[in-house]
């Protein structure tokens, strides 16, 4: 039979109220506290997380919502957030939302029923109404690698415009003027495309809107779009992919068409995931500084959960271009 709070109180020779105070770290006499803790250990008593939540006690859990755990960048982010949270004694409940607003709403509702202490909405989150509800209910929320500036919440994000500018400028410096872009239907991709356009405009080059394609998150769709771009009358000599997965898809499609990377076509990615280092050729991409971003995210959220900070911070991290062997001087 499962040990209850009544068993602990009886064996320790104290009231149930005293056991409850020890569990909630409230003021109790030193001897009584030691006695209760000793009995809890002897009986292997673990307070119910749900019961603790119903009495207003923190559950030491964080809800982490991510668009797609199959994406290496998202998976690496989840691991780093989890490692940092564990350092503070917090656990994660992770949900994949597939960029679906209805699924985002269901996930948040489920986690609120489980009384998580706060939320990290990471990489992409489309349901603004859900964010608004969390803010209105004073639920601690942090946006990680995502931006919704209309909400007064903590956020940590990379400067995506600068990242897009960096890869475009790099390709322009190599003599490329017909550069295609493959992005996703996400704020981060749009900002990276804006950075690409800014670099082009500053170089006096024409932005070809018909060389900008928006893919879903699947490799297959990105491959089809790559082939369409490479068969375009303005045949591009380089492709900027707005994440490393899209870049790998572009490399696969180009190879199927008999093209050499980077001799015939230069390709860049974004995120500097393990994929970018292990693919052939190694991928020129953009480093986000994920370790630092995830650590800061957890720190800020826990500070808010524990009431140590009421001010909101919007941290913008500068990206760093990592040049590898998937880009070369234009031969056209």
JSON list of N, CA, C and O in Angstrom, two decimals, residues 161-210:
[
{"chain": "A", "resi": 161, "resn": "UNK", "atom": "N", "xyz": [18.11, 38.80, -38.82]},
{"chain": "A", "resi": 161, "resn": "UNK", "atom": "CA", "xyz": [18.39, 39.68, -39.96]},
{"chain": "A", "resi": 161, "resn": "UNK", "atom": "C", "xyz": [19.89, 39.73, -40.21]},
{"chain": "A", "resi": 161, "resn": "UNK", "atom": "O", "xyz": [20.35, 39.62, -41.36]},
{"chain": "A", "resi": 162, "resn": "UNK", "atom": "N", "xyz": [20.66, 39.86, -39.15]},
{"chain": "A", "resi": 162, "resn": "UNK", "atom": "CA", "xyz": [22.12, 39.87, -39.29]},
{"chain": "A", "resi": 162, "resn": "UNK", "atom": "C", "xyz": [22.61, 38.54, -39.85]},
{"chain": "A", "resi": 162, "resn": "UNK", "atom": "O", "xyz": [23.50, 38.50, -40.71]},
{"chain": "A", "resi": 163, "resn": "UNK", "atom": "N", "xyz": [22.03, 37.43, -39.39]},
{"chain": "A", "resi": 163, "resn": "UNK", "atom": "CA", "xyz": [22.44, 36.13, -39.90]},
{"chain": "A", "resi": 163, "resn": "UNK", "atom": "C", "xyz": [22.20, 35.99, -41.39]},
{"chain": "A", "resi": 163, "resn": "UNK", "atom": "O", "xyz": [23.06, 35.52, -42.13]},
{"chain": "A", "resi": 164, "resn": "UNK", "atom": "N", "xyz": [21.02, 36.41, -41.84]},
{"chain": "A", "resi": 164, "resn": "UNK", "atom": "CA", "xyz": [20.72, 36.37, -43.26]},
{"chain": "A", "resi": 164, "resn": "UNK", "atom": "C", "xyz": [21.63, 37.28, -44.06]},
{"chain": "A", "resi": 164, "resn": "UNK", "atom": "O", "xyz": [22.06, 36.95, -45.17]},
{"chain": "A", "resi": 165, "resn": "UNK", "atom": "N", "xyz": [21.94, 38.43, -43.47]},
{"chain": "A", "resi": 165, "resn": "UNK", "atom": "CA", "xyz": [22.85, 39.40, -44.11]},
{"chain": "A", "resi": 165, "resn": "UNK", "atom": "C", "xyz": [24.25, 38.80, -44.25]},
{"chain": "A", "resi": 165, "resn": "UNK", "atom": "O", "xyz": [24.91, 38.96, -45.29]},
{"chain": "A", "resi": 166, "resn": "UNK", "atom": "N", "xyz": [24.69, 38.09, -43.21]},
{"chain": "A", "resi": 166, "resn": "UNK", "atom": "CA", "xyz": [26.04, 37.52, -43.24]},
{"chain": "A", "resi": 166, "resn": "UNK", "atom": "C", "xyz": [26.21, 36.49, -44.35]},
{"chain": "A", "resi": 166, "resn": "UNK", "atom": "O", "xyz": [27.20, 36.53, -45.09]},
{"chain": "A", "resi": 167, "resn": "UNK", "atom": "N", "xyz": [25.24, 35.57, -44.48]},
{"chain": "A", "resi": 167, "resn": "UNK", "atom": "CA", "xyz": [25.41, 34.53, -45.50]},
{"chain": "A", "resi": 167, "resn": "UNK", "atom": "C", "xyz": [25.29, 35.11, -46.91]},
{"chain": "A", "resi": 167, "resn": "UNK", "atom": "O", "xyz": [26.03, 34.73, -47.82]},
{"chain": "A", "resi": 168, "resn": "UNK", "atom": "N", "xyz": [24.38, 36.08, -47.08]},
{"chain": "A", "resi": 168, "resn": "UNK", "atom": "CA", "xyz": [24.23, 36.70, -48.40]},
{"chain": "A", "resi": 168, "resn": "UNK", "atom": "C", "xyz": [25.48, 37.49, -48.76]},
{"chain": "A", "resi": 168, "resn": "UNK", "atom": "O", "xyz": [25.97, 37.41, -49.90]},
{"chain": "A", "resi": 169, "resn": "UNK", "atom": "N", "xyz": [26.02, 38.24, -47.81]},
{"chain": "A", "resi": 169, "resn": "UNK", "atom": "CA", "xyz": [27.23, 39.02, -48.07]},
{"chain": "A", "resi": 169, "resn": "UNK", "atom": "C", "xyz": [28.41, 38.11, -48.41]},
{"chain": "A", "resi": 169, "resn": "UNK", "atom": "O", "xyz": [29.23, 38.44, -49.28]},
{"chain": "A", "resi": 170, "resn": "UNK", "atom": "N", "xyz": [28.49, 36.98, -47.72]},
{"chain": "A", "resi": 170, "resn": "UNK", "atom": "CA", "xyz": [29.55, 36.01, -48.00]},
{"chain": "A", "resi": 170, "resn": "UNK", "atom": "C", "xyz": [29.46, 35.52, -49.44]},
{"chain": "A", "resi": 170, "resn": "UNK", "atom": "O", "xyz": [30.47, 35.47, -50.16]},
{"chain": "A", "resi": 171, "resn": "UNK", "atom": "N", "xyz": [28.26, 35.16, -49.88]},
{"chain": "A", "resi": 171, "resn": "UNK", "atom": "CA", "xyz": [28.09, 34.66, -51.24]},
{"chain": "A", "resi": 171, "resn": "UNK", "atom": "C", "xyz": [28.35, 35.75, -52.28]},
{"chain": "A", "resi": 171, "resn": "UNK", "atom": "O", "xyz": [28.95, 35.50, -53.32]},
{"chain": "A", "resi": 172, "resn": "UNK", "atom": "N", "xyz": [27.91, 36.97, -51.98]},
{"chain": "A", "resi": 172, "resn": "UNK", "atom": "CA", "xyz": [28.17, 38.09, -52.91]},
{"chain": "A", "resi": 172, "resn": "UNK", "atom": "C", "xyz": [29.67, 38.33, -53.04]},
{"chain": "A", "resi": 172, "resn": "UNK", "atom": "O", "xyz": [30.19, 38.60, -54.13]},
{"chain": "A", "resi": 173, "resn": "UNK", "atom": "N", "xyz": [30.38, 38.19, -51.93]},
{"chain": "A", "resi": 173, "resn": "UNK", "atom": "CA", "xyz": [31.84, 38.40, -51.96]},
{"chain": "A", "resi": 173, "resn": "UNK", "atom": "C", "xyz": [32.53, 37.34, -52.81]},
{"chain": "A", "resi": 173, "resn": "UNK", "atom": "O", "xyz": [33.66, 37.55, -53.28]},
{"chain": "A", "resi": 174, "resn": "UNK", "atom": "N", "xyz": [31.86, 36.21, -53.02]},
{"chain": "A", "resi": 174, "resn": "UNK", "atom": "CA", "xyz": [32.40, 35.15, -53.86]},
{"chain": "A", "resi": 174, "resn": "UNK", "atom": "C", "xyz": [31.96, 35.29, -55.32]},
{"chain": "A", "resi": 174, "resn": "UNK", "atom": "O", "xyz": [32.23, 34.41, -56.15]},
{"chain": "A", "resi": 175, "resn": "UNK", "atom": "N", "xyz": [31.28, 36.38, -55.61]},
{"chain": "A", "resi": 175, "resn": "UNK", "atom": "CA", "xyz": [30.89, 36.67, -56.99]},
{"chain": "A", "resi": 175, "resn": "UNK", "atom": "C", "xyz": [29.51, 36.19, -57.39]},
{"chain": "A", "resi": 175, "resn": "UNK", "atom": "O", "xyz": [29.12, 36.30, -58.55]},
{"chain": "A", "resi": 176, "resn": "UNK", "atom": "N", "xyz": [28.72, 35.68, -56.44]},
{"chain": "A", "resi": 176, "resn": "UNK", "atom": "CA", "xyz": [27.37, 35.21, -56.76]},
{"chain": "A", "resi": 176, "resn": "UNK", "atom": "C", "xyz": [26.39, 36.38, -56.79]},
{"chain": "A", "resi": 176, "resn": "UNK", "atom": "O", "xyz": [26.36, 37.20, -55.87]},
{"chain": "A", "resi": 177, "resn": "UNK", "atom": "N", "xyz": [25.61, 36.45, -57.84]},
{"chain": "A", "resi": 177, "resn": "UNK", "atom": "CA", "xyz": [24.58, 37.50, -57.97]},
{"chain": "A", "resi": 177, "resn": "UNK", "atom": "C", "xyz": [23.18, 36.91, -58.14]},
{"chain": "A", "resi": 177, "resn": "UNK", "atom": "O", "xyz": [22.19, 37.59, -57.89]},
{"chain": "A", "resi": 178, "resn": "UNK", "atom": "N", "xyz": [23.11, 35.67, -58.59]},
{"chain": "A", "resi": 178, "resn": "UNK", "atom": "CA", "xyz": [21.81, 34.99, -58.71]},
{"chain": "A", "resi": 178, "resn": "UNK", "atom": "C", "xyz": [21.73, 33.97, -57.57]},
{"chain": "A", "resi": 178, "resn": "UNK", "atom": "O", "xyz": [22.19, 32.83, -57.69]},
{"chain": "A", "resi": 179, "resn": "UNK", "atom": "N", "xyz": [21.17, 34.43, -56.47]},
{"chain": "A", "resi": 179, "resn": "UNK", "atom": "CA", "xyz": [21.13, 33.61, -55.26]},
{"chain": "A", "resi": 179, "resn": "UNK", "atom": "C", "xyz": [19.68, 33.30, -54.90]},
{"chain": "A", "resi": 179, "resn": "UNK", "atom": "O", "xyz": [18.87, 34.21, -54.73]},
{"chain": "A", "resi": 180, "resn": "UNK", "atom": "N", "xyz": [19.35, 32.04, -54.80]},
{"chain": "A", "resi": 180, "resn": "UNK", "atom": "CA", "xyz": [18.01, 31.62, -54.41]},
{"chain": "A", "resi": 180, "resn": "UNK", "atom": "C", "xyz": [17.95, 31.42, -52.90]},
{"chain": "A", "resi": 180, "resn": "UNK", "atom": "O", "xyz": [18.98, 31.26, -52.23]},
{"chain": "A", "resi": 181, "resn": "UNK", "atom": "N", "xyz": [16.73, 31.44, -52.37]},
{"chain": "A", "resi": 181, "resn": "UNK", "atom": "CA", "xyz": [16.53, 31.24, -50.94]},
{"chain": "A", "resi": 181, "resn": "UNK", "atom": "C", "xyz": [15.41, 30.23, -50.73]},
{"chain": "A", "resi": 181, "resn": "UNK", "atom": "O", "xyz": [14.37, 30.28, -51.40]},
{"chain": "A", "resi": 182, "resn": "UNK", "atom": "N", "xyz": [15.64, 29.30, -49.80]},
{"chain": "A", "resi": 182, "resn": "UNK", "atom": "CA", "xyz": [14.59, 28.37, -49.37]},
{"chain": "A", "resi": 182, "resn": "UNK", "atom": "C", "xyz": [14.37, 28.58, -47.87]},
{"chain": "A", "resi": 182, "resn": "UNK", "atom": "O", "xyz": [15.28, 28.40, -47.07]},
{"chain": "A", "resi": 183, "resn": "UNK", "atom": "N", "xyz": [13.16, 28.99, -47.53]},
{"chain": "A", "resi": 183, "resn": "UNK", "atom": "CA", "xyz": [12.82, 29.22, -46.13]},
{"chain": "A", "resi": 183, "resn": "UNK", "atom": "C", "xyz": [11.61, 28.42, -45.71]},
{"chain": "A", "resi": 183, "resn": "UNK", "atom": "O", "xyz": [11.08, 27.61, -46.48]},
{"chain": "A", "resi": 184, "resn": "UNK", "atom": "N", "xyz": [11.18, 28.64, -44.48]},
{"chain": "A", "resi": 184, "resn": "UNK", "atom": "CA", "xyz": [9.96, 28.02, -43.97]},
{"chain": "A", "resi": 184, "resn": "UNK", "atom": "C", "xyz": [8.96, 29.12, -43.63]},
{"chain": "A", "resi": 184, "resn": "UNK", "atom": "O", "xyz": [9.30, 30.29, -43.57]},
{"chain": "A", "resi": 185, "resn": "UNK", "atom": "N", "xyz": [7.72, 28.72, -43.40]},
{"chain": "A", "resi": 185, "resn": "UNK", "atom": "CA", "xyz": [6.68, 29.67, -43.01]},
{"chain": "A", "resi": 185, "resn": "UNK", "atom": "C", "xyz": [6.82, 29.98, -41.52]},
{"chain": "A", "resi": 185, "resn": "UNK", "atom": "O", "xyz": [6.04, 29.52, -40.69]},
{"chain": "A", "resi": 186, "resn": "UNK", "atom": "N", "xyz": [7.86, 30.72, -41.20]},
{"chain": "A", "resi": 186, "resn": "UNK", "atom": "CA", "xyz": [8.17, 31.05, -39.81]},
{"chain": "A", "resi": 186, "resn": "UNK", "atom": "C", "xyz": [8.79, 32.44, -39.76]},
{"chain": "A", "resi": 186, "resn": "UNK", "atom": "O", "xyz": [9.42, 32.88, -40.72]},
{"chain": "A", "resi": 187, "resn": "UNK", "atom": "N", "xyz": [8.61, 33.10, -38.63]},
{"chain": "A", "resi": 187, "resn": "UNK", "atom": "CA", "xyz": [9.15, 34.45, -38.47]},
{"chain": "A", "resi": 187, "resn": "UNK", "atom": "C", "xyz": [10.66, 34.47, -38.68]},
{"chain": "A", "resi": 187, "resn": "UNK", "atom": "O", "xyz": [11.20, 35.38, -39.31]},
{"chain": "A", "resi": 188, "resn": "UNK", "atom": "N", "xyz": [11.36, 33.46, -38.15]},
{"chain": "A", "resi": 188, "resn": "UNK", "atom": "CA", "xyz": [12.82, 33.44, -38.26]},
{"chain": "A", "resi": 188, "resn": "UNK", "atom": "C", "xyz": [13.26, 33.41, -39.71]},
{"chain": "A", "resi": 188, "resn": "UNK", "atom": "O", "xyz": [14.18, 34.13, -40.11]},
{"chain": "A", "resi": 189, "resn": "UNK", "atom": "N", "xyz": [12.59, 32.60, -40.53]},
{"chain": "A", "resi": 189, "resn": "UNK", "atom": "CA", "xyz": [12.94, 32.53, -41.95]},
{"chain": "A", "resi": 189, "resn": "UNK", "atom": "C", "xyz": [12.71, 33.87, -42.64]},
{"chain": "A", "resi": 189, "resn": "UNK", "atom": "O", "xyz": [13.53, 34.32, -43.44]},
{"chain": "A", "resi": 190, "resn": "UNK", "atom": "N", "xyz": [11.58, 34.51, -42.33]},
{"chain": "A", "resi": 190, "resn": "UNK", "atom": "CA", "xyz": [11.29, 35.79, -42.97]},
{"chain": "A", "resi": 190, "resn": "UNK", "atom": "C", "xyz": [12.34, 36.84, -42.62]},
{"chain": "A", "resi": 190, "resn": "UNK", "atom": "O", "xyz": [12.76, 37.63, -43.47]},
{"chain": "A", "resi": 191, "resn": "UNK", "atom": "N", "xyz": [12.77, 36.84, -41.37]},
{"chain": "A", "resi": 191, "resn": "UNK", "atom": "CA", "xyz": [13.80, 37.80, -40.96]},
{"chain": "A", "resi": 191, "resn": "UNK", "atom": "C", "xyz": [15.13, 37.50, -41.65]},
{"chain": "A", "resi": 191, "resn": "UNK", "atom": "O", "xyz": [15.86, 38.43, -42.04]},
{"chain": "A", "resi": 192, "resn": "UNK", "atom": "N", "xyz": [15.46, 36.24, -41.82]},
{"chain": "A", "resi": 192, "resn": "UNK", "atom": "CA", "xyz": [16.70, 35.87, -42.51]},
{"chain": "A", "resi": 192, "resn": "UNK", "atom": "C", "xyz": [16.63, 36.28, -43.98]},
{"chain": "A", "resi": 192, "resn": "UNK", "atom": "O", "xyz": [17.63, 36.73, -44.56]},
{"chain": "A", "resi": 193, "resn": "UNK", "atom": "N", "xyz": [15.45, 36.14, -44.57]},
{"chain": "A", "resi": 193, "resn": "UNK", "atom": "CA", "xyz": [15.26, 36.59, -45.95]},
{"chain": "A", "resi": 193, "resn": "UNK", "atom": "C", "xyz": [15.39, 38.11, -46.04]},
{"chain": "A", "resi": 193, "resn": "UNK", "atom": "O", "xyz": [15.98, 38.64, -46.99]},
{"chain": "A", "resi": 194, "resn": "UNK", "atom": "N", "xyz": [14.90, 38.81, -45.03]},
{"chain": "A", "resi": 194, "resn": "UNK", "atom": "CA", "xyz": [15.05, 40.27, -45.00]},
{"chain": "A", "resi": 194, "resn": "UNK", "atom": "C", "xyz": [16.52, 40.67, -44.96]},
{"chain": "A", "resi": 194, "resn": "UNK", "atom": "O", "xyz": [16.94, 41.64, -45.59]},
{"chain": "A", "resi": 195, "resn": "UNK", "atom": "N", "xyz": [17.31, 39.89, -44.20]},
{"chain": "A", "resi": 195, "resn": "UNK", "atom": "CA", "xyz": [18.75, 40.17, -44.14]},
{"chain": "A", "resi": 195, "resn": "UNK", "atom": "C", "xyz": [19.42, 39.93, -45.48]},
{"chain": "A", "resi": 195, "resn": "UNK", "atom": "O", "xyz": [20.31, 40.70, -45.89]},
{"chain": "A", "resi": 196, "resn": "UNK", "atom": "N", "xyz": [19.00, 38.89, -46.18]},
{"chain": "A", "resi": 196, "resn": "UNK", "atom": "CA", "xyz": [19.51, 38.61, -47.52]},
{"chain": "A", "resi": 196, "resn": "UNK", "atom": "C", "xyz": [19.19, 39.76, -48.47]},
{"chain": "A", "resi": 196, "resn": "UNK", "atom": "O", "xyz": [20.05, 40.22, -49.24]},
{"chain": "A", "resi": 197, "resn": "UNK", "atom": "N", "xyz": [17.95, 40.26, -48.39]},
{"chain": "A", "resi": 197, "resn": "UNK", "atom": "CA", "xyz": [17.54, 41.36, -49.26]},
{"chain": "A", "resi": 197, "resn": "UNK", "atom": "C", "xyz": [18.35, 42.62, -48.95]},
{"chain": "A", "resi": 197, "resn": "UNK", "atom": "O", "xyz": [18.76, 43.36, -49.86]},
{"chain": "A", "resi": 198, "resn": "UNK", "atom": "N", "xyz": [18.60, 42.86, -47.68]},
{"chain": "A", "resi": 198, "resn": "UNK", "atom": "CA", "xyz": [19.38, 44.05, -47.29]},
{"chain": "A", "resi": 198, "resn": "UNK", "atom": "C", "xyz": [20.79, 43.98, -47.85]},
{"chain": "A", "resi": 198, "resn": "UNK", "atom": "O", "xyz": [21.32, 44.98, -48.37]},
{"chain": "A", "resi": 199, "resn": "UNK", "atom": "N", "xyz": [21.42, 42.81, -47.78]},
{"chain": "A", "resi": 199, "resn": "UNK", "atom": "CA", "xyz": [22.77, 42.65, -48.32]},
{"chain": "A", "resi": 199, "resn": "UNK", "atom": "C", "xyz": [22.79, 42.88, -49.82]},
{"chain": "A", "resi": 199, "resn": "UNK", "atom": "O", "xyz": [23.70, 43.52, -50.37]},
{"chain": "A", "resi": 200, "resn": "UNK", "atom": "N", "xyz": [21.78, 42.38, -50.51]},
{"chain": "A", "resi": 200, "resn": "UNK", "atom": "CA", "xyz": [21.68, 42.58, -51.95]},
{"chain": "A", "resi": 200, "resn": "UNK", "atom": "C", "xyz": [21.52, 44.06, -52.30]},
{"chain": "A", "resi": 200, "resn": "UNK", "atom": "O", "xyz": [22.19, 44.58, -53.20]},
{"chain": "A", "resi": 201, "resn": "UNK", "atom": "N", "xyz": [20.63, 44.71, -51.60]},
{"chain": "A", "resi": 201, "resn": "UNK", "atom": "CA", "xyz": [20.37, 46.11, -51.88]},
{"chain": "A", "resi": 201, "resn": "UNK", "atom": "C", "xyz": [21.60, 46.97, -51.63]},
{"chain": "A", "resi": 201, "resn": "UNK", "atom": "O", "xyz": [21.91, 47.87, -52.42]},
{"chain": "A", "resi": 202, "resn": "UNK", "atom": "N", "xyz": [22.33, 46.67, -50.56]},
{"chain": "A", "resi": 202, "resn": "UNK", "atom": "CA", "xyz": [23.54, 47.44, -50.26]},
{"chain": "A", "resi": 202, "resn": "UNK", "atom": "C", "xyz": [24.63, 47.19, -51.30]},
{"chain": "A", "resi": 202, "resn": "UNK", "atom": "O", "xyz": [25.50, 48.04, -51.51]},
{"chain": "A", "resi": 203, "resn": "UNK", "atom": "N", "xyz": [24.58, 46.02, -51.95]},
{"chain": "A", "resi": 203, "resn": "UNK", "atom": "CA", "xyz": [25.57, 45.70, -52.99]},
{"chain": "A", "resi": 203, "resn": "UNK", "atom": "C", "xyz": [25.12, 46.16, -54.37]},
{"chain": "A", "resi": 203, "resn": "UNK", "atom": "O", "xyz": [25.83, 45.94, -55.36]},
{"chain": "A", "resi": 204, "resn": "UNK", "atom": "N", "xyz": [23.95, 46.78, -54.44]},
{"chain": "A", "resi": 204, "resn": "UNK", "atom": "CA", "xyz": [23.43, 47.26, -55.72]},
{"chain": "A", "resi": 204, "resn": "UNK", "atom": "C", "xyz": [22.91, 46.15, -56.61]},
{"chain": "A", "resi": 204, "resn": "UNK", "atom": "O", "xyz": [22.79, 46.32, -57.83]},
{"chain": "A", "resi": 205, "resn": "UNK", "atom": "N", "xyz": [22.59, 45.00, -56.02]},
{"chain": "A", "resi": 205, "resn": "UNK", "atom": "CA", "xyz": [22.09, 43.86, -56.79]},
{"chain": "A", "resi": 205, "resn": "UNK", "atom": "C", "xyz": [20.57, 43.80, -56.75]},
{"chain": "A", "resi": 205, "resn": "UNK", "atom": "O", "xyz": [19.94, 44.31, -55.82]},
{"chain": "A", "resi": 206, "resn": "UNK", "atom": "N", "xyz": [20.00, 43.16, -57.74]},
{"chain": "A", "resi": 206, "resn": "UNK", "atom": "CA", "xyz": [18.55, 43.01, -57.82]},
{"chain": "A", "resi": 206, "resn": "UNK", "atom": "C", "xyz": [18.10, 41.78, -57.05]},
{"chain": "A", "resi": 206, "resn": "UNK", "atom": "O", "xyz": [18.65, 40.69, -57.22]},
{"chain": "A", "resi": 207, "resn": "UNK", "atom": "N", "xyz": [17.10, 41.97, -56.20]},
{"chain": "A", "resi": 207, "resn": "UNK", "atom": "CA", "xyz": [16.51, 40.84, -55.48]},
{"chain": "A", "resi": 207, "resn": "UNK", "atom": "C", "xyz": [15.47, 40.19, -56.40]},
{"chain": "A", "resi": 207, "resn": "UNK", "atom": "O", "xyz": [14.53, 40.84, -56.86]},
{"chain": "A", "resi": 208, "resn": "UNK", "atom": "N", "xyz": [15.64, 38.92, -56.67]},
{"chain": "A", "resi": 208, "resn": "UNK", "atom": "CA", "xyz": [14.70, 38.19, -57.52]},
{"chain": "A", "resi": 208, "resn": "UNK", "atom": "C", "xyz": [13.70, 37.46, -56.63]},
{"chain": "A", "resi": 208, "resn": "UNK", "atom": "O", "xyz": [13.99, 36.39, -56.09]},
{"chain": "A", "resi": 209, "resn": "UNK", "atom": "N", "xyz": [12.52, 38.06, -56.46]},
{"chain": "A", "resi": 209, "resn": "UNK", "atom": "CA", "xyz": [11.50, 37.46, -55.60]},
{"chain": "A", "resi": 209, "resn": "UNK", "atom": "C", "xyz": [11.11, 36.06, -56.06]},
{"chain": "A", "resi": 209, "resn": "UNK", "atom": "O", "xyz": [10.72, 35.21, -55.24]},
{"chain": "A", "resi": 210, "resn": "UNK", "atom": "N", "xyz": [11.20, 35.81, -57.39]},
{"chain": "A", "resi": 210, "resn": "UNK", "atom": "CA", "xyz": [10.81, 34.50, -57.89]},
{"chain": "A", "resi": 210, "resn": "UNK", "atom": "C", "xyz": [11.87, 33.43, -57.61]},
{"chain": "A", "resi": 210, "resn": "UNK", "atom": "O", "xyz": [11.67, 32.25, -57.94]}
]
